[in-house]
């Protein structure tokens, strides 16, 4: 393995959604230097990507110690992924569940590509910690979110780069209520408010309706999951 890269730095896969924002705060709490990477693959709604810069600004303003640790943002265009994915996120198809049990929002193999690109970027930046908000607990069976998939991918990336990459997924075994609780543990009400106000998870790109848990249509699978988790956390 090549040596040299600092293990006090992390690169966070940051979409502007709730999960990746909690992961960003998690990393800012732990690492001296944190960079973010986002992927533009022709999502039908770019509202999530538009939330990213706002979130970085808010986190730095409300938590100055995080602002000092927050390094550059990188946005990589993966248009080919949009081209080969016949999904509701990239085309005007209805969100539904296919016979496989997977929602039509599933972009096949998306996280395999995201982490591979993140590793290539991390290699150039001298960062070996790659952080992502994947979770196998209450998602709809996305096979590229499973711990086993990401462990195997971590091995492949290490072998393929000869660099000691570590994929970290702090939300892997948490449900959505526990993710809200983690946000509260990390940054208290001030951070929970940033998550409610500035993150975006709705599959339909809806931001005109504000609920207790944030903006969204309130009816798509992502909104339902987020709302239920928020209610369960508040009730607990
Ligand atoms: Zn929604």
Short mmCIF file of C-alpha atoms and ligand atoms in Angstrom, two decimals:
data_model
loop_
_atom_site.label_atom_id
_atom_site.label_comp_id
_atom_site.label_asym_id
_atom_site.label_seq_id
_atom_site.Cartn_x
_atom_site.Cartn_y
_atom_site.Cartn_z
CA UNK A 1 0.00 0.00 0.00
CA UNK A 2 1.17 3.51 -0.72
CA UNK A 3 1.51 5.59 2.41
CA UNK A 4 1.38 9.28 3.11
CA UNK A 5 -2.28 10.34 3.08
CA UNK A 6 -3.55 11.79 6.33
CA UNK A 7 -6.09 9.75 8.25
CA UNK A 8 -7.47 12.91 9.84
CA UNK A 9 -9.17 13.92 6.61
CA UNK A 10 -12.40 12.67 5.07
CA UNK A 11 -14.28 13.00 1.80
CA UNK A 12 -18.07 12.94 2.26
CA UNK A 13 -20.49 11.90 -0.49
CA UNK A 14 -22.81 14.87 -0.10
CA UNK A 15 -26.08 15.09 -2.02
CA UNK A 16 -27.88 17.73 0.02
CA UNK A 17 -30.30 15.15 1.42
CA UNK A 18 -30.95 14.46 5.09
CA UNK A 19 -28.72 11.39 5.36
CA UNK A 20 -25.64 12.79 3.69
CA UNK A 21 -25.98 16.03 5.67
CA UNK A 22 -25.98 14.09 8.96
CA UNK A 23 -22.91 12.23 7.67
CA UNK A 24 -21.20 15.52 6.84
CA UNK A 25 -21.76 16.77 10.40
CA UNK A 26 -20.59 13.41 11.75
CA UNK A 27 -17.36 13.75 9.77
CA UNK A 28 -16.87 17.41 10.76
CA UNK A 29 -17.03 16.30 14.39
CA UNK A 30 -14.30 13.70 13.86
CA UNK A 31 -11.88 14.86 11.22
CA UNK A 32 -9.61 17.89 11.05
CA UNK A 33 -10.26 18.35 7.37
CA UNK A 34 -13.44 17.43 5.46
CA UNK A 35 -14.15 17.82 1.76
CA UNK A 36 -17.45 17.11 -0.01
CA UNK A 37 -18.28 15.57 -3.35
CA UNK A 38 -21.60 15.64 -5.21
CA UNK A 39 -22.66 13.90 -8.39
CA UNK A 40 -24.71 15.41 -11.14
CA UNK A 41 -26.10 12.58 -13.24
CA UNK A 42 -29.01 14.32 -14.85
CA UNK A 43 -31.44 13.95 -11.97
CA UNK A 44 -34.87 15.09 -13.04
CA UNK A 45 -34.85 17.49 -10.12
CA UNK A 46 -31.69 19.36 -9.34
CA UNK A 47 -33.16 20.88 -6.18
CA UNK A 48 -31.08 18.53 -4.01
CA UNK A 49 -27.88 19.69 -5.65
CA UNK A 50 -28.94 23.31 -5.21
CA UNK A 51 -29.31 22.70 -1.46
CA UNK A 52 -25.70 21.62 -1.11
CA UNK A 53 -23.96 25.00 -1.16
CA UNK A 54 -26.59 26.50 1.12
CA UNK A 55 -26.07 23.70 3.63
CA UNK A 56 -22.29 24.12 3.59
CA UNK A 57 -22.74 27.85 4.22
CA UNK A 58 -25.26 27.32 7.05
CA UNK A 59 -23.15 24.66 8.78
CA UNK A 60 -20.08 26.91 8.66
CA UNK A 61 -22.01 29.92 9.97
CA UNK A 62 -23.82 28.15 12.82
CA UNK A 63 -20.86 25.93 13.79
CA UNK A 64 -17.69 28.02 13.19
CA UNK A 65 -15.47 25.14 14.38
CA UNK A 66 -16.94 23.05 11.55
CA UNK A 67 -16.44 25.93 9.13
CA UNK A 68 -12.73 25.85 9.87
CA UNK A 69 -12.59 22.15 9.03
CA UNK A 70 -14.74 22.28 5.92
CA UNK A 71 -12.61 22.16 2.78
CA UNK A 72 -13.50 22.40 -0.89
CA UNK A 73 -16.61 21.01 -2.54
CA UNK A 74 -16.31 18.94 -5.70
CA UNK A 75 -19.12 18.36 -8.17
CA UNK A 76 -18.60 15.56 -10.67
CA UNK A 77 -20.78 15.20 -13.73
CA UNK A 78 -21.83 11.60 -14.33
CA UNK A 79 -24.15 12.12 -17.24
CA UNK A 80 -23.57 8.60 -18.54
CA UNK A 81 -25.31 7.23 -15.44
CA UNK A 82 -28.43 9.20 -16.28
CA UNK A 83 -28.23 7.99 -19.86
CA UNK A 84 -28.18 4.32 -18.92
CA UNK A 85 -30.68 4.51 -16.09
CA UNK A 86 -34.30 4.21 -17.06
CA UNK A 87 -35.66 5.51 -13.80
CA UNK A 88 -38.14 7.90 -12.26
CA UNK A 89 -35.39 10.14 -11.02
CA UNK A 90 -34.00 10.88 -14.42
CA UNK A 91 -37.09 10.58 -16.62
CA UNK A 92 -40.71 11.53 -16.35
CA UNK A 93 -41.82 8.09 -15.21
CA UNK A 94 -44.15 7.52 -12.28
CA UNK A 95 -42.61 6.41 -9.02
CA UNK A 96 -43.78 2.87 -8.41
CA UNK A 97 -42.48 -0.47 -7.29
CA UNK A 98 -41.29 -2.86 -9.94
CA UNK A 99 -41.81 -6.62 -9.77
CA UNK A 100 -38.33 -6.95 -8.32
CA UNK A 101 -39.61 -5.06 -5.25
CA UNK A 102 -37.31 -2.16 -6.07
CA UNK A 103 -38.80 1.28 -6.59
CA UNK A 104 -38.43 2.73 -10.07
CA UNK A 105 -36.33 5.46 -8.48
CA UNK A 106 -33.52 2.95 -8.14
CA UNK A 107 -30.52 3.81 -10.30
CA UNK A 108 -28.76 0.46 -10.78
CA UNK A 109 -25.35 0.33 -9.16
CA UNK A 110 -25.33 4.03 -8.35
CA UNK A 111 -23.35 3.77 -5.13
CA UNK A 112 -20.74 1.49 -6.71
CA UNK A 113 -19.97 4.26 -9.16
CA UNK A 114 -20.19 7.05 -6.59
CA UNK A 115 -17.65 5.45 -4.26
CA UNK A 116 -15.35 4.53 -7.13
CA UNK A 117 -15.34 8.13 -8.35
CA UNK A 118 -14.94 9.37 -4.78
CA UNK A 119 -11.92 7.09 -4.36
CA UNK A 120 -10.35 8.40 -7.56
CA UNK A 121 -10.88 11.94 -6.30
CA UNK A 122 -9.65 11.01 -2.80
CA UNK A 123 -6.53 9.51 -4.32
CA UNK A 124 -5.71 12.81 -5.98
CA UNK A 125 -6.59 14.77 -2.83
CA UNK A 126 -4.67 12.47 -0.46
CA UNK A 127 -7.85 11.48 1.42
CA UNK A 128 -8.54 7.84 2.23
CA UNK A 129 -11.65 8.12 4.42
CA UNK A 130 -14.78 8.03 2.28
CA UNK A 131 -18.05 8.70 4.11
CA UNK A 132 -21.52 7.93 2.77
CA UNK A 133 -25.08 7.95 4.14
CA UNK A 134 -26.08 4.51 2.90
CA UNK A 135 -28.41 2.59 5.17
CA UNK A 136 -29.74 -0.94 4.93
CA UNK A 137 -32.29 -0.65 7.73
CA UNK A 138 -35.42 0.90 6.32
CA UNK A 139 -34.73 1.39 2.65
CA UNK A 140 -36.56 -0.36 -0.11
CA UNK A 141 -34.00 -3.04 -0.78
CA UNK A 142 -31.42 -1.02 -2.68
CA UNK A 143 -28.73 -3.67 -3.04
CA UNK A 144 -25.94 -1.13 -3.39
CA UNK A 145 -26.77 0.30 0.07
CA UNK A 146 -26.08 -2.98 1.88
CA UNK A 147 -23.13 -3.29 4.24
CA UNK A 148 -21.98 -6.46 2.44
CA UNK A 149 -21.89 -4.64 -0.90
CA UNK A 150 -19.87 -1.75 0.48
CA UNK A 151 -17.44 -4.04 2.32
CA UNK A 152 -16.75 -5.85 -0.95
CA UNK A 153 -16.44 -2.53 -2.80
CA UNK A 154 -14.03 -1.24 -0.16
CA UNK A 155 -11.83 -4.31 -0.77
CA UNK A 156 -11.98 -3.80 -4.54
CA UNK A 157 -11.08 -0.12 -4.22
CA UNK A 158 -8.12 -0.91 -1.96
CA UNK A 159 -6.86 -3.54 -4.38
CA UNK A 160 -7.52 -1.40 -7.42
CA UNK A 161 -5.74 1.68 -6.09
CA UNK A 162 -3.14 0.15 -3.76
CA UNK A 163 -4.22 2.76 -1.24
CA UNK A 164 -5.74 2.06 2.21
CA UNK A 165 -9.20 3.48 1.60
CA UNK A 166 -11.80 3.10 4.36
CA UNK A 167 -15.48 3.43 3.49
CA UNK A 168 -17.46 4.66 6.49
CA UNK A 169 -21.26 4.50 6.65
CA UNK A 170 -22.37 5.81 10.06
CA UNK A 171 -26.08 5.40 9.26
CA UNK A 172 -25.86 1.82 7.99
CA UNK A 173 -27.74 0.19 10.88
CA UNK A 174 -29.91 3.13 11.97
CA UNK A 175 -33.55 3.65 11.11
CA UNK A 176 -34.82 7.12 10.23
CA UNK A 177 -35.86 7.93 13.82
CA UNK A 178 -32.35 7.05 14.97
CA UNK A 179 -30.88 9.25 12.23
CA UNK A 180 -32.85 12.23 13.62
CA UNK A 181 -31.60 11.29 17.10
CA UNK A 182 -28.03 11.14 15.81
CA UNK A 183 -28.41 14.61 14.28
CA UNK A 184 -29.55 15.87 17.69
CA UNK A 185 -26.62 14.15 19.43
CA UNK A 186 -24.13 15.69 17.02
CA UNK A 187 -25.33 19.27 16.84
CA UNK A 188 -28.39 19.66 19.07
CA UNK A 189 -31.47 21.66 18.06
CA UNK A 190 -29.41 24.09 15.94
CA UNK A 191 -28.26 21.27 13.68
CA UNK A 192 -31.68 19.57 13.63
CA UNK A 193 -33.12 22.89 12.45
CA UNK A 194 -30.60 23.07 9.61
CA UNK A 195 -31.56 19.53 8.57
CA UNK A 196 -35.29 20.41 8.66
CA UNK A 197 -34.92 23.70 6.84
CA UNK A 198 -32.21 23.12 4.25
CA UNK A 199 -31.92 19.44 3.36
CA UNK A 200 -33.97 17.90 0.59
CA UNK A 201 -35.03 14.27 0.19
CA UNK A 202 -38.34 14.40 -1.72
CA UNK A 203 -38.31 12.34 -4.92
CA UNK A 204 -40.63 14.84 -6.61
CA UNK A 205 -38.42 17.86 -5.94
CA UNK A 206 -41.27 19.57 -4.08
CA UNK A 207 -40.17 22.50 -1.86
CA UNK A 208 -43.31 24.63 -1.67
CA UNK A 209 -44.80 22.72 1.26
CA UNK A 210 -43.15 22.94 4.68
CA UNK A 211 -43.89 20.21 7.22
CA UNK A 212 -42.51 19.74 10.76
CA UNK A 213 -39.83 17.49 9.28
CA UNK A 214 -38.92 19.78 6.39
CA UNK A 215 -39.96 20.41 2.78
CA UNK A 216 -41.47 17.84 0.46
CA UNK A 217 -44.60 16.50 -1.20
CA UNK A 218 -45.37 14.40 1.88
CA UNK A 219 -46.50 11.41 -0.18
CA UNK A 220 -43.53 9.92 -2.04
CA UNK A 221 -41.56 7.06 -0.39
CA UNK A 222 -38.71 9.39 0.63
CA UNK A 223 -41.09 11.89 2.26
CA UNK A 224 -43.03 9.12 4.02
CA UNK A 225 -39.84 7.64 5.43
CA UNK A 226 -38.58 11.03 6.59
CA UNK A 227 -41.92 12.04 8.13
CA UNK A 228 -42.42 8.72 9.94
CA UNK A 229 -38.89 8.82 11.29
CA UNK A 230 -39.32 12.36 12.51
CA UNK A 231 -42.61 11.54 14.25
CA UNK A 232 -41.13 8.43 15.86
CA UNK A 233 -38.11 10.41 17.09
CA UNK A 234 -40.30 13.20 18.51
CA UNK A 235 -42.57 10.65 20.18
CA UNK A 236 -39.63 8.71 21.62
ZN1 LIG B 1 -41.87 13.71 -1.61
#
